[in-house]
Each structure stands twice: as structure tokens, then as C-alpha cells.
mmCIF file of N, CA and C in Angstrom:
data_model
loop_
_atom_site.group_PDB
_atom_site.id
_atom_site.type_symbol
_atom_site.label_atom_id
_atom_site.label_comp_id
_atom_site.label_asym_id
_atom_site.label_seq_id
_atom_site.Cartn_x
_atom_site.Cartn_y
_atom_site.Cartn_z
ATOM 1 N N UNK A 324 15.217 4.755 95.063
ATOM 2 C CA UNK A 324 15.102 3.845 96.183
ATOM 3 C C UNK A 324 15.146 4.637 97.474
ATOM 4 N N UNK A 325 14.367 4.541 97.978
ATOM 5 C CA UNK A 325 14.523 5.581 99.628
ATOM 6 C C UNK A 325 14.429 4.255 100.662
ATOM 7 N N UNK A 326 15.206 4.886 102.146
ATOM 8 C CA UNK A 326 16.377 4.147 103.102
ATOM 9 C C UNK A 326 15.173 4.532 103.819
ATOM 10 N N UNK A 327 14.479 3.710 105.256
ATOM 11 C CA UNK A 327 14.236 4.354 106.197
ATOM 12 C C UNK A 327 15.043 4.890 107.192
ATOM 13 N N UNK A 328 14.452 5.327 107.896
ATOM 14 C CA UNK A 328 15.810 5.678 109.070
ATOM 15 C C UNK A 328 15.026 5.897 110.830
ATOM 16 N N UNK A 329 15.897 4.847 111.505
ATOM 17 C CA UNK A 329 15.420 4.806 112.924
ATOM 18 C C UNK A 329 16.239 6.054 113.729
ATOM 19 N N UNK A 330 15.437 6.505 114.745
ATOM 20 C CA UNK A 330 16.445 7.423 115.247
ATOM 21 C C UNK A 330 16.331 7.074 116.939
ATOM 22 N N UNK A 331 16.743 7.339 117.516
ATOM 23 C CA UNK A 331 17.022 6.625 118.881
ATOM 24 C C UNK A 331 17.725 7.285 119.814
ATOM 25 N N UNK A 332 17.294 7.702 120.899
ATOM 26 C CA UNK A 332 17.915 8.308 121.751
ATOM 27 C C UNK A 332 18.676 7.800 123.055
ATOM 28 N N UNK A 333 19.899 8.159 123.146
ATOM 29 C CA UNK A 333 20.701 6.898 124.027
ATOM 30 C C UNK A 333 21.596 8.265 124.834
ATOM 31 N N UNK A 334 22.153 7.803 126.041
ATOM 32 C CA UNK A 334 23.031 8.179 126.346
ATOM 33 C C UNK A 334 24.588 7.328 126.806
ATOM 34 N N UNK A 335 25.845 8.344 126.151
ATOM 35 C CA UNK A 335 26.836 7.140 126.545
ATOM 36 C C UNK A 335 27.154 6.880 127.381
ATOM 37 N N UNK A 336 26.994 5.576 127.108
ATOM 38 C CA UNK A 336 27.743 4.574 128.392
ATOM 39 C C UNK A 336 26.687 4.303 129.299
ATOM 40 N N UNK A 337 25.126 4.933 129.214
ATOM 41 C CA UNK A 337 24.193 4.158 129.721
ATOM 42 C C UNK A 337 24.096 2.511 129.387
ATOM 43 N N UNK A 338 24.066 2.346 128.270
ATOM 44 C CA UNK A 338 23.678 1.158 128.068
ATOM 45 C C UNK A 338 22.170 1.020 127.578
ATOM 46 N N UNK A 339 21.515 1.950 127.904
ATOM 47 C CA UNK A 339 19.887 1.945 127.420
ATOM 48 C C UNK A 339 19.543 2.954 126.214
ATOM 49 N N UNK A 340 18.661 2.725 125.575
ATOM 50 C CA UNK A 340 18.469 3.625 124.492
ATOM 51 C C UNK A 340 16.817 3.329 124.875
ATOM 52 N N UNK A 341 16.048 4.901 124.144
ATOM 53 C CA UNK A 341 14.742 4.991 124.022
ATOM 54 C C UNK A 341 14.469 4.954 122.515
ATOM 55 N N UNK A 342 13.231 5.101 121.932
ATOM 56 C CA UNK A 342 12.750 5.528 120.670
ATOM 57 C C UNK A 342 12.591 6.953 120.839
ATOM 58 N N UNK A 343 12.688 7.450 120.106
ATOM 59 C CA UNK A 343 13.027 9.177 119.468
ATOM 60 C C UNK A 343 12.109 9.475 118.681
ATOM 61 N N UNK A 344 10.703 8.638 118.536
ATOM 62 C CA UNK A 344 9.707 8.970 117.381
ATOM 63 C C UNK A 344 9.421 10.252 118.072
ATOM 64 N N UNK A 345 9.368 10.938 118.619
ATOM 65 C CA UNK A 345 8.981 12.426 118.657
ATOM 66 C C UNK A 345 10.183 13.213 117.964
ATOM 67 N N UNK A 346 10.868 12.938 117.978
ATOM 68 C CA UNK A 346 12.309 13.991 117.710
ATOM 69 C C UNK A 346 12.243 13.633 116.575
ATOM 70 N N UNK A 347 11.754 14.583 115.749
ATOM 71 C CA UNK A 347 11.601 14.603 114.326
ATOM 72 C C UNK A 347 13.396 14.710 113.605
ATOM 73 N N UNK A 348 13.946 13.762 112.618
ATOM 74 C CA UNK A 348 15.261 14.172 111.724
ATOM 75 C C UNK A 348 15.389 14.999 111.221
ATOM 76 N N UNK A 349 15.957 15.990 110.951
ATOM 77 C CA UNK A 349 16.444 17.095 110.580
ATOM 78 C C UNK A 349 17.095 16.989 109.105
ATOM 79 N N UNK A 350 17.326 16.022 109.014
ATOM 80 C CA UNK A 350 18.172 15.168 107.955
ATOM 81 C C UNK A 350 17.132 14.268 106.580
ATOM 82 N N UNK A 351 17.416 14.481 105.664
ATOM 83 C CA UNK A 351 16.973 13.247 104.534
ATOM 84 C C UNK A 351 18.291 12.610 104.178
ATOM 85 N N UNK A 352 17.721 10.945 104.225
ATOM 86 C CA UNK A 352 18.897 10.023 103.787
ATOM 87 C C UNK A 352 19.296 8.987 103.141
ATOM 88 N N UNK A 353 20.078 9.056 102.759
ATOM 89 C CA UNK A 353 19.662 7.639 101.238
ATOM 90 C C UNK A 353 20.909 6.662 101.364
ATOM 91 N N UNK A 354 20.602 5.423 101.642
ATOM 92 C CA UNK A 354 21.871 3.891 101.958
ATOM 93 C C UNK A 354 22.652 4.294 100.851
ATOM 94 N N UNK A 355 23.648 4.521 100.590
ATOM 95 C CA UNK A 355 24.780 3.891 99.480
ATOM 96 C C UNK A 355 25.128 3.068 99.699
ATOM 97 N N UNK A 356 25.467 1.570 99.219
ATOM 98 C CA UNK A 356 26.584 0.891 99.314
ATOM 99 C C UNK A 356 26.822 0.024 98.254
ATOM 100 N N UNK A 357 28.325 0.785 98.062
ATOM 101 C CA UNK A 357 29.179 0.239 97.004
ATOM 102 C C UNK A 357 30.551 -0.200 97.493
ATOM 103 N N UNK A 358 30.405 -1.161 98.032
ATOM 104 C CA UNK A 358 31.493 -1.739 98.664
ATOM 105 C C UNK A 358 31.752 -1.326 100.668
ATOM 106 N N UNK A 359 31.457 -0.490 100.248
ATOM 107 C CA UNK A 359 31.526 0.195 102.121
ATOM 108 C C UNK A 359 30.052 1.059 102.172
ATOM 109 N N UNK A 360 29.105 0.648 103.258
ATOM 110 C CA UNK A 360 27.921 1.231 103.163
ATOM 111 C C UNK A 360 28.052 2.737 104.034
ATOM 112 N N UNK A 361 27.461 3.529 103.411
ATOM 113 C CA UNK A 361 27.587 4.407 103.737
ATOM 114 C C UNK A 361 26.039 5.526 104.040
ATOM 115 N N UNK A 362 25.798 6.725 104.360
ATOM 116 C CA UNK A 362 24.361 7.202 104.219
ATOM 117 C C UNK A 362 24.539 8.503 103.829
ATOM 118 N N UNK A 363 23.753 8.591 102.714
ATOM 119 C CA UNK A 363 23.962 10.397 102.146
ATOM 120 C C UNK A 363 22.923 11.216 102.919
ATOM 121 N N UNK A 364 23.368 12.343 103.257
ATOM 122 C CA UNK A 364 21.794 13.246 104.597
ATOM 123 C C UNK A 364 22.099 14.260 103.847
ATOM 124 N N UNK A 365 20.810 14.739 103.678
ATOM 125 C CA UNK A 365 20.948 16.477 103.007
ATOM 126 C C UNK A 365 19.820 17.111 104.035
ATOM 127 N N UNK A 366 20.272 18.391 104.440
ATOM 128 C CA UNK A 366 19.771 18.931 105.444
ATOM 129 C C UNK A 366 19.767 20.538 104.936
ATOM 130 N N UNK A 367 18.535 21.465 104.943
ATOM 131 C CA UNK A 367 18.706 21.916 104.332
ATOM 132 C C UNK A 367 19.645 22.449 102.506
ATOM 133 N N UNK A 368 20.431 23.179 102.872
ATOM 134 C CA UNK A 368 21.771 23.347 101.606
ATOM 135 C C UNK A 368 22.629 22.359 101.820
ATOM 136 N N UNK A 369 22.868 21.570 102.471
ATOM 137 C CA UNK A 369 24.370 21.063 103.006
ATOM 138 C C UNK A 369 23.863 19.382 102.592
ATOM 139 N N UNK A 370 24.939 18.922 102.051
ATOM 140 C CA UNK A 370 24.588 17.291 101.623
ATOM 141 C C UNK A 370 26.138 16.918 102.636
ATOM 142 N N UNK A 371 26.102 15.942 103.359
ATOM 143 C CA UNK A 371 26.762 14.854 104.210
ATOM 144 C C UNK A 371 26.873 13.629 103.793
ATOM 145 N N UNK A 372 28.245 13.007 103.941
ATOM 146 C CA UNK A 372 28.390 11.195 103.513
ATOM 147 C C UNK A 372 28.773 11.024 105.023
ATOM 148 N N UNK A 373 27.847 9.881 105.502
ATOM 149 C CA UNK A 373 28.574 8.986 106.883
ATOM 150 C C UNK A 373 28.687 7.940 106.769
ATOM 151 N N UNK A 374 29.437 7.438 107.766
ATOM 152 C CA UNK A 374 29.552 5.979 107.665
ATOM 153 C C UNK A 374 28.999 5.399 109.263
ATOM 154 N N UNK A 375 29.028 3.832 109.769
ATOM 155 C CA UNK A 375 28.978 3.988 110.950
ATOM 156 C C UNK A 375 29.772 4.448 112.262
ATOM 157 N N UNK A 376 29.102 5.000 113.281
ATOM 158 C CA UNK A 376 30.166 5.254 114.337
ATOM 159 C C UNK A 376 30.449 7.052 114.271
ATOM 160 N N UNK A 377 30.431 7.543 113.043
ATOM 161 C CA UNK A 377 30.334 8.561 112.815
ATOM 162 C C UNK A 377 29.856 9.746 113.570
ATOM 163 N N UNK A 378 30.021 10.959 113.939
ATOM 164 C CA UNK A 378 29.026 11.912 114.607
ATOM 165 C C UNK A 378 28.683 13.007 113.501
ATOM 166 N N UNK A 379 27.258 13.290 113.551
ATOM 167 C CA UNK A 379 26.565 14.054 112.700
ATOM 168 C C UNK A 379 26.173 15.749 113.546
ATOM 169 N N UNK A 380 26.760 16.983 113.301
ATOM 170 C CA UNK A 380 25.999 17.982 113.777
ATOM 171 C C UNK A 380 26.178 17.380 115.504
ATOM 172 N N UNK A 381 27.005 17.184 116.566
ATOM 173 C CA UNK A 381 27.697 16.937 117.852
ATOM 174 C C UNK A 381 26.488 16.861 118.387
ATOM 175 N N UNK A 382 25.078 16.076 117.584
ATOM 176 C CA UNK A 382 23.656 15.489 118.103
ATOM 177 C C UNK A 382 23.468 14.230 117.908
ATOM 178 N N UNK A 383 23.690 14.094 116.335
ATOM 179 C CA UNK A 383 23.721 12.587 116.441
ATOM 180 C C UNK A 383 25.416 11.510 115.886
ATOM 181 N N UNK A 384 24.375 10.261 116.632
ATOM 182 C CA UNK A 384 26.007 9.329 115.789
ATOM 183 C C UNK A 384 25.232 8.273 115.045
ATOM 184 N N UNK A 385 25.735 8.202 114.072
ATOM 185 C CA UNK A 385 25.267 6.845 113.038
ATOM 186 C C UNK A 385 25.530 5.283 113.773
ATOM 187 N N UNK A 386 24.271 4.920 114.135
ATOM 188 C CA UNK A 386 24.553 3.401 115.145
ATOM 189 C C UNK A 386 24.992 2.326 113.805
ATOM 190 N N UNK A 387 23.892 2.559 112.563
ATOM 191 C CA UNK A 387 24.110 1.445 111.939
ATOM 192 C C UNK A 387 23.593 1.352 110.520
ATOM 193 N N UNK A 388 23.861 0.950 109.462
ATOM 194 C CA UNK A 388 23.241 1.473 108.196
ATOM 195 C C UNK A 388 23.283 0.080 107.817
ATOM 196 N N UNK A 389 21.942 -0.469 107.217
ATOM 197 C CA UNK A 389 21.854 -1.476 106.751
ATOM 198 C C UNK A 389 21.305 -0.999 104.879
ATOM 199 N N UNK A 390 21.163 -2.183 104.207
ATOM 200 C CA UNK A 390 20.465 -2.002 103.043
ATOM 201 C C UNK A 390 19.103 -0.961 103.444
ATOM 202 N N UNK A 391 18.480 -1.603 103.834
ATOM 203 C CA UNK A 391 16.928 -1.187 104.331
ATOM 204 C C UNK A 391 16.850 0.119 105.070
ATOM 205 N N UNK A 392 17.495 0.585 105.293
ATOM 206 C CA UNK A 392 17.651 1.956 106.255
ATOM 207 C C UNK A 392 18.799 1.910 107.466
ATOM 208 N N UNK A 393 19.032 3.448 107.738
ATOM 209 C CA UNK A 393 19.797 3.083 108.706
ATOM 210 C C UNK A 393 19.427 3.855 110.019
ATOM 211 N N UNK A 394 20.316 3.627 111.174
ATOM 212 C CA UNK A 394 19.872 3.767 112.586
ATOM 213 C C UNK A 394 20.749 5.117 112.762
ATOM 214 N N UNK A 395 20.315 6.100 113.816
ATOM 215 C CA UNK A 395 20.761 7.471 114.126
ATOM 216 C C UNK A 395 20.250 7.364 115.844
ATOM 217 N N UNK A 396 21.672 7.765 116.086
ATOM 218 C CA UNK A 396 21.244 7.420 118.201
ATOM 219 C C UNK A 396 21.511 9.490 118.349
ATOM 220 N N UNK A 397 20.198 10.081 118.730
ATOM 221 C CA UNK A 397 20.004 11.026 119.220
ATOM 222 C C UNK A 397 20.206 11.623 120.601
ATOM 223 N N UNK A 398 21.570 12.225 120.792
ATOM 224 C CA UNK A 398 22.351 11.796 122.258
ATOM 225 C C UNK A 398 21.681 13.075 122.970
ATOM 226 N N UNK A 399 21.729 13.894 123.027
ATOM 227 C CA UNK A 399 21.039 15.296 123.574
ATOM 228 C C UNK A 399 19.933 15.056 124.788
ATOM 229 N N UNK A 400 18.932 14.721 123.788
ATOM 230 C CA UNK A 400 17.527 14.400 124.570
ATOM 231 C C UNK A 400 17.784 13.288 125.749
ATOM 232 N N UNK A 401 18.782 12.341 125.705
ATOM 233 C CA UNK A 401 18.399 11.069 126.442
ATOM 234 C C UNK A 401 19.515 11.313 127.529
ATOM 235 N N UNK A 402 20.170 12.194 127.385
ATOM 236 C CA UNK A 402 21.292 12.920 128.604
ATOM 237 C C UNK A 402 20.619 13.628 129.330
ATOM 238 N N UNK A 403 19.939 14.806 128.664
ATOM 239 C CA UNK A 403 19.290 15.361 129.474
ATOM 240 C C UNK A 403 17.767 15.104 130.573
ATOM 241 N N UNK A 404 17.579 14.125 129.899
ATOM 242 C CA UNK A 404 16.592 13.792 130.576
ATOM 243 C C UNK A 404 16.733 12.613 131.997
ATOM 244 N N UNK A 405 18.587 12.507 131.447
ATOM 245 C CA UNK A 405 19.201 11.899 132.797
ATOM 246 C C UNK A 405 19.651 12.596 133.952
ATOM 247 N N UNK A 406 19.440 13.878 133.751
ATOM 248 C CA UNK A 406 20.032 15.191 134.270
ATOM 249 C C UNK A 406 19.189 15.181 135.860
ATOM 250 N N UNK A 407 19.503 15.335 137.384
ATOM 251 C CA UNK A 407 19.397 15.635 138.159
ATOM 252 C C UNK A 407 18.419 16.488 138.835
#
């Protein structure tokens, strides 16, 4: 069964988020949920369990994991592009 996954670029405490379809995931990821949903990411060698709220690699945070895929807010890009 494969999860899609939205990725989204926000900065905190803006309040606004963009789409991130250019910012390719770095990550492959698959929904678990068995009682508490969770998302498995394997990235290169390294396999990861998150949940929501989570921070992934101090780039992304897990917004939201549904059955169907889950959401990844890509904080980097949408700061900097708030930058002065």
C-alpha cells in the first residue's frame, strides 16, 4: 500500500504556508496505523518512525498523517524567502 505525501512550506508563526512541489522529499514514506498513526521515511540507509508535530532532519515537521498520505511543512525555504 503506498501513502502519498504533501509537502508544504510554511514559516512559524506566519500563519501562511505555500506548496513545496518544487522541493523535491528526500524521504520515502509509508502511513502505519495501528492504533496511533504514525509515518515510516527511509532516506537513504536510515529508516525513521514519526508521528504528528514531530521534527524530521531540523527541515521538516510532520503537519499531519492521514490514512491516504501524510502532510510534511518544509520550514527552510519559506523563512528564507521571508528574509529581508
Amino acid at each position: 500500500m503506498g501513502s502519498g505525501a504533501a509537502v508544504v512550506a510554511s514559516c512559524p508563526g506566519s500563519g501562511a504556508g505555500r506548496s513545496a512541489a518544487s522541493h523535491a522529499l528526500p524521504h520515502r514514506g509509508q502511513v502505519v496505523h495501528d492504533g496511533t498513526a504514525r509515518v515510516v521515511l527511509a532516506r537513504d540507509d536510515r529508516v525513521l518512525t514519526v508521528r504528528e508535530g514531530e521534527m524530521l532532519d531540523d527541515n521538516y515537521r510532520v503537519e499531519s498523517i492521514r490514512l491516504t498520505g501524510f502532510t510534511l511543512v518544509y520550514l527552510p525555504s519559506a523563512c528564507a524567502s521571508n528574509l529581508p
